[in-house]
mmCIF file of C-alpha atoms and ligand atoms in Angstrom:
data_model
loop_
_atom_site.group_PDB
_atom_site.id
_atom_site.type_symbol
_atom_site.label_atom_id
_atom_site.label_comp_id
_atom_site.label_asym_id
_atom_site.label_seq_id
_atom_site.Cartn_x
_atom_site.Cartn_y
_atom_site.Cartn_z
ATOM 1 C CA MET A 1 122.505 86.196 77.860
ATOM 2 C CA GLN A 2 120.128 86.231 81.327
ATOM 3 C CA ILE A 3 117.418 88.809 81.826
ATOM 4 C CA SER A 4 117.223 90.839 85.601
ATOM 5 C CA GLU A 5 117.236 88.703 88.548
ATOM 6 C CA LYS A 6 114.423 91.369 89.452
ATOM 7 C CA SER A 7 112.378 90.862 86.443
ATOM 8 C CA LYS A 8 112.607 86.906 87.555
ATOM 9 C CA GLN A 9 110.942 88.235 90.395
ATOM 10 C CA MET A 10 108.244 89.837 89.291
ATOM 11 C CA GLU A 11 104.734 88.106 88.282
ATOM 12 C CA LEU A 12 102.798 88.335 85.595
ATOM 13 C CA SER A 13 99.337 90.031 86.630
ATOM 14 C CA PRO A 14 96.977 87.010 88.080
ATOM 15 C CA ILE A 15 94.122 89.785 87.114
ATOM 16 C CA ARG A 16 94.882 88.778 83.380
ATOM 17 C CA ARG A 17 95.746 85.089 83.685
ATOM 18 C CA PHE A 18 92.464 83.324 83.035
ATOM 19 C CA ASN A 19 91.811 85.144 80.782
ATOM 20 C CA GLU A 20 92.535 82.840 77.364
ATOM 21 C CA MET A 21 90.269 80.034 79.335
ATOM 22 C CA ALA A 22 87.748 82.540 79.651
ATOM 23 C CA ARG A 23 87.647 83.274 75.819
ATOM 24 C CA ASP A 24 87.608 79.188 74.966
ATOM 25 C CA ALA A 25 84.235 78.905 76.805
ATOM 26 C CA GLU A 26 82.779 82.440 75.489
ATOM 27 C CA ASN A 27 83.842 80.620 72.081
ATOM 28 C CA ARG A 28 81.443 77.748 73.484
ATOM 29 C CA GLY A 29 78.841 80.002 73.487
ATOM 30 C CA ILE A 30 78.729 80.516 77.173
ATOM 31 C CA LYS A 31 78.743 84.113 78.534
ATOM 32 C CA ILE A 32 80.995 84.866 81.403
ATOM 33 C CA TYR A 33 80.405 87.577 84.229
ATOM 34 C CA ARG A 34 83.193 89.114 84.614
ATOM 35 C CA VAL A 35 83.935 90.346 88.241
ATOM 36 C CA ASN A 36 87.844 89.454 87.963
ATOM 37 C CA ILE A 37 88.516 92.866 86.731
ATOM 38 C CA GLY A 38 88.519 96.599 88.500
ATOM 39 C CA GLN A 39 86.801 97.695 85.429
ATOM 40 C CA PRO A 40 83.879 99.907 86.042
ATOM 41 C CA ASP A 41 80.313 99.690 83.713
ATOM 42 C CA ILE A 42 79.704 102.984 84.457
ATOM 43 C CA LYS A 43 79.605 105.710 81.939
ATOM 44 C CA THR A 44 82.537 107.787 81.025
ATOM 45 C CA PRO A 45 80.792 111.446 82.035
ATOM 46 C CA GLU A 46 80.194 113.019 78.553
ATOM 47 C CA CYS A 47 82.451 116.472 79.548
ATOM 48 C CA TYR A 48 85.426 114.082 78.632
ATOM 49 C CA MET A 49 84.586 113.648 75.925
ATOM 50 C CA GLU A 50 82.990 117.260 74.606
ATOM 51 C CA ALA A 51 86.742 118.340 75.707
ATOM 52 C CA VAL A 52 88.485 116.352 73.969
ATOM 53 C CA ARG A 53 86.234 116.632 70.971
ATOM 54 C CA ASN A 54 86.059 120.006 71.371
ATOM 55 C CA TYR A 55 90.043 120.550 71.973
ATOM 56 C CA PRO A 56 91.115 123.825 69.633
ATOM 57 C CA ASP A 57 94.491 123.473 68.887
ATOM 58 C CA ASP A 58 95.594 122.390 65.365
ATOM 59 C CA VAL A 59 98.474 120.300 66.089
ATOM 60 C CA ILE A 60 98.618 117.871 69.637
ATOM 61 C CA ALA A 61 101.559 118.862 70.470
ATOM 62 C CA TYR A 62 103.462 117.399 73.324
ATOM 63 C CA MET A 63 102.590 119.384 77.069
ATOM 64 C CA GLU A 64 104.935 120.453 79.526
ATOM 65 C CA SER A 65 106.232 117.289 81.508
ATOM 66 C CA GLY A 66 104.526 117.750 84.219
ATOM 67 C CA GLY A 67 101.382 118.686 82.861
ATOM 68 C CA THR A 68 99.356 121.005 81.568
ATOM 69 C CA ASP A 69 98.114 124.239 84.409
ATOM 70 C CA ASP A 70 94.790 123.861 83.221
ATOM 71 C CA LEU A 71 94.826 120.046 84.564
ATOM 72 C CA ARG A 72 96.653 121.139 87.718
ATOM 73 C CA GLU A 73 94.537 123.781 88.776
ATOM 74 C CA ALA A 74 91.190 121.824 88.036
ATOM 75 C CA VAL A 75 93.063 119.162 90.285
ATOM 76 C CA SER A 76 94.220 122.075 93.015
ATOM 77 C CA ASP A 77 90.522 122.929 93.233
ATOM 78 C CA TYR A 78 89.516 119.638 93.891
ATOM 79 C CA TYR A 79 91.438 118.897 96.640
ATOM 80 C CA ALA A 80 91.030 122.182 98.230
ATOM 81 C CA SER A 81 87.551 121.332 97.866
ATOM 82 C CA PHE A 82 87.881 118.937 100.556
ATOM 83 C CA GLY A 83 90.235 121.088 102.714
ATOM 84 C CA ASP A 84 93.630 120.325 101.065
ATOM 85 C CA ASP A 85 95.928 122.538 100.015
ATOM 86 C CA PHE A 86 98.092 121.641 97.383
ATOM 87 C CA ALA A 87 99.222 124.067 94.992
ATOM 88 C CA PRO A 88 99.356 123.198 91.208
ATOM 89 C CA ASP A 89 103.531 123.059 91.637
ATOM 90 C CA GLU A 90 103.122 120.099 93.998
ATOM 91 C CA ILE A 91 100.865 117.836 92.016
ATOM 92 C CA MET A 92 102.688 116.171 88.698
ATOM 93 C CA ILE A 93 100.211 114.649 86.006
ATOM 94 C CA THR A 94 101.403 110.749 84.921
ATOM 95 C CA SER A 95 100.258 108.633 82.807
ATOM 96 C CA GLY A 96 98.019 106.530 84.832
ATOM 97 C CA GLY A 97 98.534 106.002 88.660
ATOM 98 C CA SER A 98 100.006 102.955 87.718
ATOM 99 C CA GLU A 99 102.986 105.814 86.604
ATOM 100 C CA ALA A 100 103.105 107.706 89.669
ATOM 101 C CA LEU A 101 103.726 104.708 92.075
ATOM 102 C CA SER A 102 106.982 103.565 89.865
ATOM 103 C CA MET A 103 108.141 106.727 90.172
ATOM 104 C CA VAL A 104 107.491 107.463 94.074
ATOM 105 C CA PHE A 105 109.102 103.925 94.483
ATOM 106 C CA THR A 106 111.792 104.786 91.941
ATOM 107 C CA THR A 107 112.603 108.444 94.099
ATOM 108 C CA ILE A 108 112.698 106.777 97.104
ATOM 109 C CA LEU A 109 114.298 103.167 97.022
ATOM 110 C CA ASN A 110 117.967 102.249 97.329
ATOM 111 C CA GLU A 111 118.696 98.972 96.167
ATOM 112 C CA GLY A 112 117.306 96.520 98.994
ATOM 113 C CA ASP A 113 114.902 99.351 100.688
ATOM 114 C CA GLU A 114 111.483 97.602 102.263
ATOM 115 C CA VAL A 115 108.328 99.443 101.549
ATOM 116 C CA LEU A 116 106.570 98.068 103.801
ATOM 117 C CA VAL A 117 102.271 96.776 102.935
ATOM 118 C CA ALA A 118 99.590 95.937 104.602
ATOM 119 C CA ASP A 119 98.989 91.675 102.598
ATOM 120 C CA PRO A 120 97.168 91.166 100.034
ATOM 121 C CA TYR A 121 97.878 93.977 98.867
ATOM 122 C CA TYR A 122 97.726 95.624 95.405
ATOM 123 C CA SER A 123 100.189 92.640 92.990
ATOM 124 C CA ASN A 124 102.067 95.438 90.943
ATOM 125 C CA TYR A 125 103.272 97.479 94.231
ATOM 126 C CA SER A 126 105.710 94.399 94.053
ATOM 127 C CA THR A 127 106.938 94.757 90.023
ATOM 128 C CA PHE A 128 106.812 98.684 91.348
ATOM 129 C CA VAL A 129 109.613 98.008 93.997
ATOM 130 C CA LEU A 130 110.929 95.914 92.427
ATOM 131 C CA SER A 131 112.161 97.292 89.171
ATOM 132 C CA ALA A 132 113.408 100.320 91.599
ATOM 133 C CA GLY A 133 115.313 97.925 93.274
ATOM 134 C CA GLY A 134 113.096 97.554 96.458
ATOM 135 C CA GLN A 135 111.765 94.963 98.213
ATOM 136 C CA ILE A 136 107.922 94.356 99.335
ATOM 137 C CA ALA A 137 108.223 93.362 103.447
ATOM 138 C CA ARG A 138 103.669 92.998 104.896
ATOM 139 C CA ILE A 139 102.206 93.275 107.504
ATOM 140 C CA PRO A 140 99.737 90.413 107.928
ATOM 141 C CA THR A 141 96.213 90.835 107.953
ATOM 142 C CA HIS A 142 92.923 88.524 108.321
ATOM 143 C CA ALA A 143 89.766 87.538 106.343
ATOM 144 C CA GLU A 144 87.633 87.115 110.091
ATOM 145 C CA GLU A 145 88.826 91.318 110.770
ATOM 146 C CA GLY A 146 87.931 91.378 107.371
ATOM 147 C CA TYR A 147 91.705 92.506 106.745
ATOM 148 C CA HIS A 148 92.243 95.562 108.989
ATOM 149 C CA PHE A 149 96.357 96.479 109.168
ATOM 150 C CA ALA A 150 95.775 99.746 111.500
ATOM 151 C CA TYR A 151 97.026 98.126 114.509
ATOM 152 C CA ARG A 152 99.935 100.210 116.179
ATOM 153 C CA GLU A 153 101.824 96.527 116.926
ATOM 154 C CA ARG A 154 101.311 94.655 113.888
ATOM 155 C CA ILE A 155 103.074 97.855 111.938
ATOM 156 C CA GLU A 156 105.512 98.599 114.803
ATOM 157 C CA GLN A 157 106.536 94.627 114.588
ATOM 158 C CA ALA A 158 107.080 95.152 110.299
ATOM 159 C CA ILE A 159 108.938 97.618 110.465
ATOM 160 C CA THR A 160 112.789 96.527 109.681
ATOM 161 C CA PRO A 161 116.221 98.614 109.632
ATOM 162 C CA ARG A 162 115.679 98.648 106.198
ATOM 163 C CA THR A 163 111.963 99.567 105.761
ATOM 164 C CA LYS A 164 112.050 103.081 103.275
ATOM 165 C CA ALA A 165 108.256 103.763 102.906
ATOM 166 C CA ILE A 166 104.497 102.365 104.026
ATOM 167 C CA CYS A 167 102.306 102.058 101.867
ATOM 168 C CA CYS A 168 98.675 102.402 102.573
ATOM 169 C CA THR A 169 95.944 102.183 100.320
ATOM 170 C CA SER A 170 92.249 103.562 101.476
ATOM 171 C CA PRO A 171 89.318 102.418 100.599
ATOM 172 C CA GLY A 172 92.402 99.388 99.988
ATOM 173 C CA ASN A 173 91.875 96.872 97.102
ATOM 174 C CA PRO A 174 91.960 93.781 97.231
ATOM 175 C CA THR A 175 90.299 93.973 100.015
ATOM 176 C CA GLY A 176 88.229 96.980 100.473
ATOM 177 C CA ASP A 177 89.459 98.085 103.732
ATOM 178 C CA VAL A 178 89.126 101.358 104.711
ATOM 179 C CA LEU A 179 91.249 103.721 107.044
ATOM 180 C CA THR A 180 89.821 106.731 109.355
ATOM 181 C CA GLN A 181 91.240 109.537 109.489
ATOM 182 C CA ASP A 182 92.778 108.992 113.628
ATOM 183 C CA GLU A 183 94.148 105.749 111.396
ATOM 184 C CA MET A 184 96.220 107.705 109.514
ATOM 185 C CA HIS A 185 97.284 110.290 111.896
ATOM 186 C CA MET A 186 98.592 107.153 114.174
ATOM 187 C CA ILE A 187 100.270 106.029 110.514
ATOM 188 C CA CYS A 188 101.993 109.060 110.871
ATOM 189 C CA GLU A 189 103.517 109.100 114.279
ATOM 190 C CA ILE A 190 104.911 105.859 113.656
ATOM 191 C CA ALA A 191 105.880 107.476 110.450
ATOM 192 C CA GLU A 192 107.415 110.244 112.194
ATOM 193 C CA GLU A 193 109.195 107.867 114.800
ATOM 194 C CA HIS A 194 110.746 105.361 112.379
ATOM 195 C CA ASP A 195 111.514 108.421 109.386
ATOM 196 C CA LEU A 196 109.931 106.585 107.142
ATOM 197 C CA TRP A 197 107.770 107.567 103.666
ATOM 198 C CA ILE A 198 104.122 107.370 103.750
ATOM 199 C CA VAL A 199 103.169 106.068 100.262
ATOM 200 C CA SER A 200 99.171 106.881 99.545
ATOM 201 C CA ASP A 201 97.476 105.407 97.004
ATOM 202 C CA GLU A 202 93.760 107.012 97.372
ATOM 203 C CA VAL A 203 92.530 106.090 93.583
ATOM 204 C CA TYR A 204 89.224 104.579 95.328
ATOM 205 C CA ARG A 205 89.064 107.655 97.802
ATOM 206 C CA GLU A 206 85.362 109.176 97.889
ATOM 207 C CA PHE A 207 84.594 104.994 97.430
ATOM 208 C CA VAL A 208 83.493 104.814 101.274
ATOM 209 C CA TYR A 209 80.133 103.230 102.690
ATOM 210 C CA ASP A 210 78.170 103.050 105.154
ATOM 211 C CA GLY A 211 78.567 106.738 105.721
ATOM 212 C CA GLY A 212 81.612 107.117 106.547
ATOM 213 C CA ALA A 213 83.835 109.822 106.310
ATOM 214 C CA VAL A 214 86.102 109.996 103.660
ATOM 215 C CA ALA A 215 89.673 110.180 105.120
ATOM 216 C CA SER A 216 93.070 111.701 103.367
ATOM 217 C CA PHE A 217 96.580 111.391 104.371
ATOM 218 C CA GLY A 218 96.323 114.869 102.731
ATOM 219 C CA ARG A 219 94.899 116.663 105.846
ATOM 220 C CA GLU A 220 97.849 115.492 108.067
ATOM 221 C CA LYS A 221 98.977 118.820 107.766
ATOM 222 C CA GLU A 222 101.666 118.392 110.370
ATOM 223 C CA TYR A 223 103.735 115.629 108.279
ATOM 224 C CA LEU A 224 103.329 116.385 104.696
ATOM 225 C CA ASP A 225 106.942 116.529 103.925
ATOM 226 C CA ARG A 226 106.508 112.956 104.456
ATOM 227 C CA ILE A 227 103.370 112.133 102.505
ATOM 228 C CA ILE A 228 103.005 111.405 98.889
ATOM 229 C CA ILE A 229 99.856 110.522 97.348
ATOM 230 C CA THR A 230 99.033 109.042 94.334
ATOM 231 C CA ASP A 231 95.797 109.465 92.093
ATOM 232 C CA SER A 232 94.238 108.436 89.538
ATOM 233 C CA ILE A 233 91.100 109.131 87.317
ATOM 234 C CA SER A 234 90.651 105.315 86.772
ATOM 235 C CA LYS A 235 87.678 104.270 89.417
ATOM 236 C CA ARG A 236 86.526 107.760 90.493
ATOM 237 C CA TYR A 237 85.449 108.857 86.930
ATOM 238 C CA SER A 238 85.169 105.341 85.092
ATOM 239 C CA CYS A 239 87.845 106.604 83.213
ATOM 240 C CA CYS A 240 90.817 103.422 82.617
ATOM 241 C CA GLY A 241 91.257 104.417 79.104
ATOM 242 C CA GLY A 242 92.628 107.722 80.136
ATOM 243 C CA ARG A 243 95.582 106.840 81.675
ATOM 244 C CA ILE A 244 95.683 109.918 83.485
ATOM 245 C CA GLY A 245 97.425 110.013 87.218
ATOM 246 C CA ILE A 246 98.404 112.615 89.870
ATOM 247 C CA LEU A 247 101.564 112.222 92.144
ATOM 248 C CA ILE A 248 101.485 114.837 94.863
ATOM 249 C CA SER A 249 103.662 116.038 97.562
ATOM 250 C CA LYS A 250 104.688 118.972 99.512
ATOM 251 C CA ASN A 251 108.401 117.335 99.635
ATOM 252 C CA ARG A 252 110.503 119.392 96.415
ATOM 253 C CA ASP A 253 113.036 116.291 96.435
ATOM 254 C CA VAL A 254 110.707 113.808 95.960
ATOM 255 C CA MET A 255 108.812 116.455 93.177
ATOM 256 C CA ASN A 256 112.216 117.052 91.980
ATOM 257 C CA GLY A 257 112.993 113.576 91.584
ATOM 258 C CA ALA A 258 109.913 112.450 90.168
ATOM 259 C CA MET A 259 110.244 115.604 87.264
ATOM 260 C CA LYS A 260 113.853 113.522 85.796
ATOM 261 C CA LEU A 261 111.721 110.556 85.578
ATOM 262 C CA ALA A 262 108.758 112.514 83.768
ATOM 263 C CA GLN A 263 110.779 114.645 81.356
ATOM 264 C CA GLY A 264 112.686 111.345 80.468
ATOM 265 C CA ARG A 265 109.466 110.416 78.847
ATOM 266 C CA LEU A 266 108.359 113.584 77.674
ATOM 267 C CA SER A 267 104.625 113.927 77.830
ATOM 268 C CA VAL A 268 101.481 112.320 79.302
ATOM 269 C CA SER A 269 99.011 113.064 76.704
ATOM 270 C CA THR A 270 97.578 116.195 75.615
ATOM 271 C CA LEU A 271 94.024 115.330 74.587
ATOM 272 C CA ASP A 272 92.553 112.697 78.296
ATOM 273 C CA GLN A 273 94.574 116.055 79.880
ATOM 274 C CA ALA A 274 92.356 117.915 78.408
ATOM 275 C CA GLY A 275 89.076 115.471 79.284
ATOM 276 C CA ALA A 276 90.753 115.162 82.969
ATOM 277 C CA ALA A 277 90.816 118.572 83.636
ATOM 278 C CA ALA A 278 86.796 118.573 82.922
ATOM 279 C CA LEU A 279 86.371 115.551 85.196
ATOM 280 C CA PHE A 280 88.191 117.378 88.475
ATOM 281 C CA ARG A 281 85.766 120.472 87.783
ATOM 282 C CA LEU A 282 82.363 118.229 87.868
ATOM 283 C CA PRO A 283 80.156 118.530 90.912
ATOM 284 C CA THR A 284 80.502 117.685 94.115
ATOM 285 C CA SER A 285 77.084 115.891 93.464
ATOM 286 C CA TYR A 286 79.091 113.373 90.919
ATOM 287 C CA TYR A 287 80.713 111.716 93.537
ATOM 288 C CA ASP A 288 77.440 110.549 95.935
ATOM 289 C CA GLU A 289 75.645 109.732 92.979
ATOM 290 C CA ILE A 290 79.042 107.080 92.678
ATOM 291 C CA ARG A 291 78.773 105.990 96.406
ATOM 292 C CA ASP A 292 75.297 105.363 96.660
ATOM 293 C CA GLU A 293 75.826 103.282 93.121
ATOM 294 C CA TYR A 294 78.494 101.270 94.370
ATOM 295 C CA GLU A 295 77.126 100.299 97.866
ATOM 296 C CA LYS A 296 73.916 99.013 96.497
ATOM 297 C CA ARG A 297 76.437 96.734 94.585
ATOM 298 C CA ARG A 298 77.932 95.821 97.922
ATOM 299 C CA ASP A 299 74.687 95.493 99.564
ATOM 300 C CA ILE A 300 73.740 92.798 96.748
ATOM 301 C CA VAL A 301 76.687 90.876 96.742
ATOM 302 C CA TYR A 302 77.687 90.741 100.698
ATOM 303 C CA SER A 303 73.995 89.637 100.960
ATOM 304 C CA GLU A 304 74.116 86.980 98.231
ATOM 305 C CA LEU A 305 77.408 86.422 99.841
ATOM 306 C CA THR A 306 76.469 84.699 103.036
ATOM 307 C CA LYS A 307 73.954 82.432 101.235
ATOM 308 C CA ILE A 308 77.051 80.335 100.522
ATOM 309 C CA PRO A 309 77.603 77.920 103.377
ATOM 310 C CA GLY A 310 80.301 77.613 104.551
ATOM 311 C CA VAL A 311 82.110 81.594 103.430
ATOM 312 C CA VAL A 312 83.711 84.223 105.531
ATOM 313 C CA CYS A 313 83.306 87.421 104.045
ATOM 314 C CA VAL A 314 83.735 90.707 106.450
ATOM 315 C CA LYS A 315 80.993 93.662 104.316
ATOM 316 C CA PRO A 316 84.025 95.801 102.676
ATOM 317 C CA ARG A 317 83.227 99.492 104.075
ATOM 318 C CA GLY A 318 84.704 100.549 100.663
ATOM 319 C CA SER A 319 86.585 100.589 97.478
ATOM 320 C CA PHE A 320 84.536 97.748 94.389
ATOM 321 C CA TYR A 321 86.766 94.928 95.908
ATOM 322 C CA VAL A 322 85.764 91.926 98.022
ATOM 323 C CA THR A 323 88.082 89.290 99.493
ATOM 324 C CA VAL A 324 86.451 85.963 100.608
ATOM 325 C CA LYS A 325 87.547 83.094 102.009
ATOM 326 C CA LEU A 326 85.895 79.963 100.349
ATOM 327 C CA PRO A 327 85.648 76.152 101.228
ATOM 328 C CA VAL A 328 87.686 75.403 98.690
ATOM 329 C CA ASP A 329 91.355 73.932 99.145
ATOM 330 C CA ASP A 330 92.943 75.397 95.638
ATOM 331 C CA ILE A 331 90.595 78.248 93.817
ATOM 332 C CA GLU A 332 92.788 78.096 91.213
ATOM 333 C CA ASP A 333 91.291 74.618 90.569
ATOM 334 C CA PHE A 334 88.467 76.035 91.108
ATOM 335 C CA LEU A 335 88.541 78.580 88.826
ATOM 336 C CA VAL A 336 89.318 76.578 86.113
ATOM 337 C CA PHE A 337 86.475 74.364 86.977
ATOM 338 C CA LEU A 338 84.224 77.127 86.459
ATOM 339 C CA LEU A 339 85.518 78.308 82.912
ATOM 340 C CA THR A 340 86.349 74.915 81.828
ATOM 341 C CA GLU A 341 83.516 72.695 83.573
ATOM 342 C CA PHE A 342 80.496 74.743 84.834
ATOM 343 C CA GLU A 343 78.234 76.322 83.277
ATOM 344 C CA ASP A 344 74.599 77.106 84.458
ATOM 345 C CA LYS A 345 72.303 78.395 81.465
ATOM 346 C CA LYS A 346 75.029 78.767 79.421
ATOM 347 C CA GLU A 347 76.196 80.987 82.067
ATOM 348 C CA THR A 348 79.686 80.909 84.373
ATOM 349 C CA VAL A 349 81.909 83.821 86.008
ATOM 350 C CA MET A 350 84.728 84.656 86.535
ATOM 351 C CA PHE A 351 86.909 85.833 90.226
ATOM 352 C CA ALA A 352 90.212 87.109 90.647
ATOM 353 C CA PRO A 353 91.433 84.175 92.543
ATOM 354 C CA ALA A 354 93.517 86.058 95.446
ATOM 355 C CA ASP A 355 96.319 84.129 96.089
ATOM 356 C CA GLY A 356 98.252 86.350 93.529
ATOM 357 C CA PHE A 357 97.743 89.588 96.264
ATOM 358 C CA TYR A 358 99.397 87.754 98.845
ATOM 359 C CA TYR A 359 103.057 87.862 99.256
ATOM 360 C CA ASP A 360 103.405 84.508 100.244
ATOM 361 C CA SER A 361 100.495 82.637 97.671
ATOM 362 C CA GLU A 362 99.854 79.965 100.094
ATOM 363 C CA ARG A 363 97.610 82.419 102.783
ATOM 364 C CA GLY A 364 95.632 83.126 99.589
ATOM 365 C CA LYS A 365 95.251 79.641 98.429
ATOM 366 C CA ASN A 366 91.476 79.515 99.591
ATOM 367 C CA LYS A 367 90.296 83.128 98.594
ATOM 368 C CA MET A 368 88.507 85.189 95.592
ATOM 369 C CA ARG A 369 88.449 88.827 95.102
ATOM 370 C CA LEU A 370 85.557 90.085 93.704
ATOM 371 C CA ALA A 371 85.062 93.920 92.085
ATOM 372 C CA TYR A 372 81.807 94.807 92.145
ATOM 373 C CA VAL A 373 82.146 96.556 88.868
ATOM 374 C CA LEU A 374 79.077 95.644 87.210
ATOM 375 C CA GLU A 375 74.825 96.382 87.876
ATOM 376 C CA GLY A 376 73.925 95.237 90.700
ATOM 377 C CA GLU A 377 71.244 92.334 88.781
ATOM 378 C CA GLN A 378 74.361 91.451 87.111
ATOM 379 C CA MET A 379 76.065 91.055 90.497
ATOM 380 C CA ARG A 380 73.328 89.182 91.891
ATOM 381 C CA ARG A 381 73.430 86.202 89.221
ATOM 382 C CA SER A 382 77.455 86.546 89.520
ATOM 383 C CA VAL A 383 77.207 85.895 93.149
ATOM 384 C CA GLU A 384 74.388 82.864 92.610
ATOM 385 C CA LEU A 385 77.086 81.601 89.857
ATOM 386 C CA ILE A 386 79.355 80.816 92.654
ATOM 387 C CA ARG A 387 77.483 79.692 95.181
ATOM 388 C CA LEU A 388 75.998 76.945 92.411
ATOM 389 C CA GLY A 389 79.281 76.529 90.729
ATOM 390 C CA LEU A 390 80.752 75.354 94.133
ATOM 391 C CA GLU A 391 77.982 73.018 94.913
ATOM 392 C CA ALA A 392 79.211 71.640 91.250
ATOM 393 C CA TYR A 393 82.636 71.603 92.482
ATOM 394 C CA GLU A 394 81.636 69.966 95.413
ATOM 395 C CA LYS A 395 80.043 67.189 94.178
ATOM 396 C CA LYS A 396 82.500 66.451 91.648
ATOM 397 C CA GLN A 397 84.983 66.195 94.222
ATOM 398 C CA ALA A 398 83.559 63.799 96.173
ATOM 399 C CA GLU A 399 82.220 61.575 93.146
ATOM 400 C CA ASN A 400 86.742 61.546 92.945
HETATM 401 C C1 PLP B 1 95.096 100.522 94.266
HETATM 402 C C2 PLP B 1 95.584 100.495 93.223
HETATM 403 N N1 PLP B 1 96.802 101.946 92.674
HETATM 404 C C3 PLP B 1 96.411 101.705 91.514
HETATM 405 C C4 PLP B 1 95.809 101.952 90.273
HETATM 406 C C5 PLP B 1 96.074 102.220 89.287
HETATM 407 O O1 PLP B 1 95.072 102.630 88.352
HETATM 408 P P1 PLP B 1 95.647 103.606 86.979
HETATM 409 O O2 PLP B 1 96.933 103.269 86.452
HETATM 410 O O3 PLP B 1 94.591 103.302 85.909
HETATM 411 O O4 PLP B 1 95.550 104.844 87.196
HETATM 412 C C6 PLP B 1 94.663 101.034 90.291
HETATM 413 C C7 PLP B 1 94.248 99.658 89.094
HETATM 414 O O5 PLP B 1 93.097 99.400 89.591
HETATM 415 C C8 PLP B 1 94.747 100.183 91.875
HETATM 416 O O6 PLP B 1 93.795 99.178 91.604
#
């Protein structure tokens, strides 16, 4: 018996691969700073817990497949608060942003269709696109340019007769790159010219630093028929385990197609939808506080990174990730060294090797992705451990 070719093409998560080695190090009494995964340490707002605790019904029943009216109204109001007009029936609640993405690609792709992404990209896109029968196609980016991809010629060069959609992640994972509203507009023009869908993954929407404006494809009113937005409570509200995501589109075919999949899986967690509705009703000051906290962390991480000889890193403008070129030939070998041989005062650090985020893993062989999900002092120590680890690694290599 054989499993499918689709499944064979998929990869295990590059982020979770080194967990066993990390556990072994912990069993040896080593403290590990885990900056490999986008799991923030920020407290989930209390209103979520209260809404779950005070849930009034005696039976935790199935809810409507597209989500509860209460949550969809709360999401619609949240979007209206920054000028985007989406009615509750243009909003579907999903099990995390992950399910929203999976439903979108299943709804829009035929066998062999290509989805354009800026390379490196959030590696699960590949899983979702492949399982929907599509293929990833890439827009190359460069560390020296901060991995920015929004250049008309570069995007147009990557379009082929098989291209069906362009998937944009702004602010971005794994690079922290951010699109301006003008750049989103330019991408809409290209999409219209080539008749492409735009899948806009906006799970990090408010995480924009240096006074940058929060942009959204939802504001591109003339193009809304081809725009599909995916969103989530995971990062914005530090509620990764709540597993509530959102799919938004004014295109009825997309919403009807997604509804067939939603009905197939019946419903999303009832209690978590109650909690999520409370989150979307938080005052806007909440977003400012969270952004300021991550911006502080970003500044610490960047300033510590620039102390490492040979790194290439442009200050990221958004999300809570930075992808950094290091003076090593094999990033996985360096990570294994950090987890199995290196320690400083019984401490070491774990990042995500960036090769797993690249279309061609060779291009990520000398890069790491850091998630600044720990508070400032711990982030400072994490980067210090990378610097000390590099010195020890270079010494070891010189001796061999
Ligand atoms: C860019 C991006 N999109 C989507 C997701 C999925 O998030 P969730 O399924 O937790 O909502 C993540 C998670 O890390 C992400 O980084």
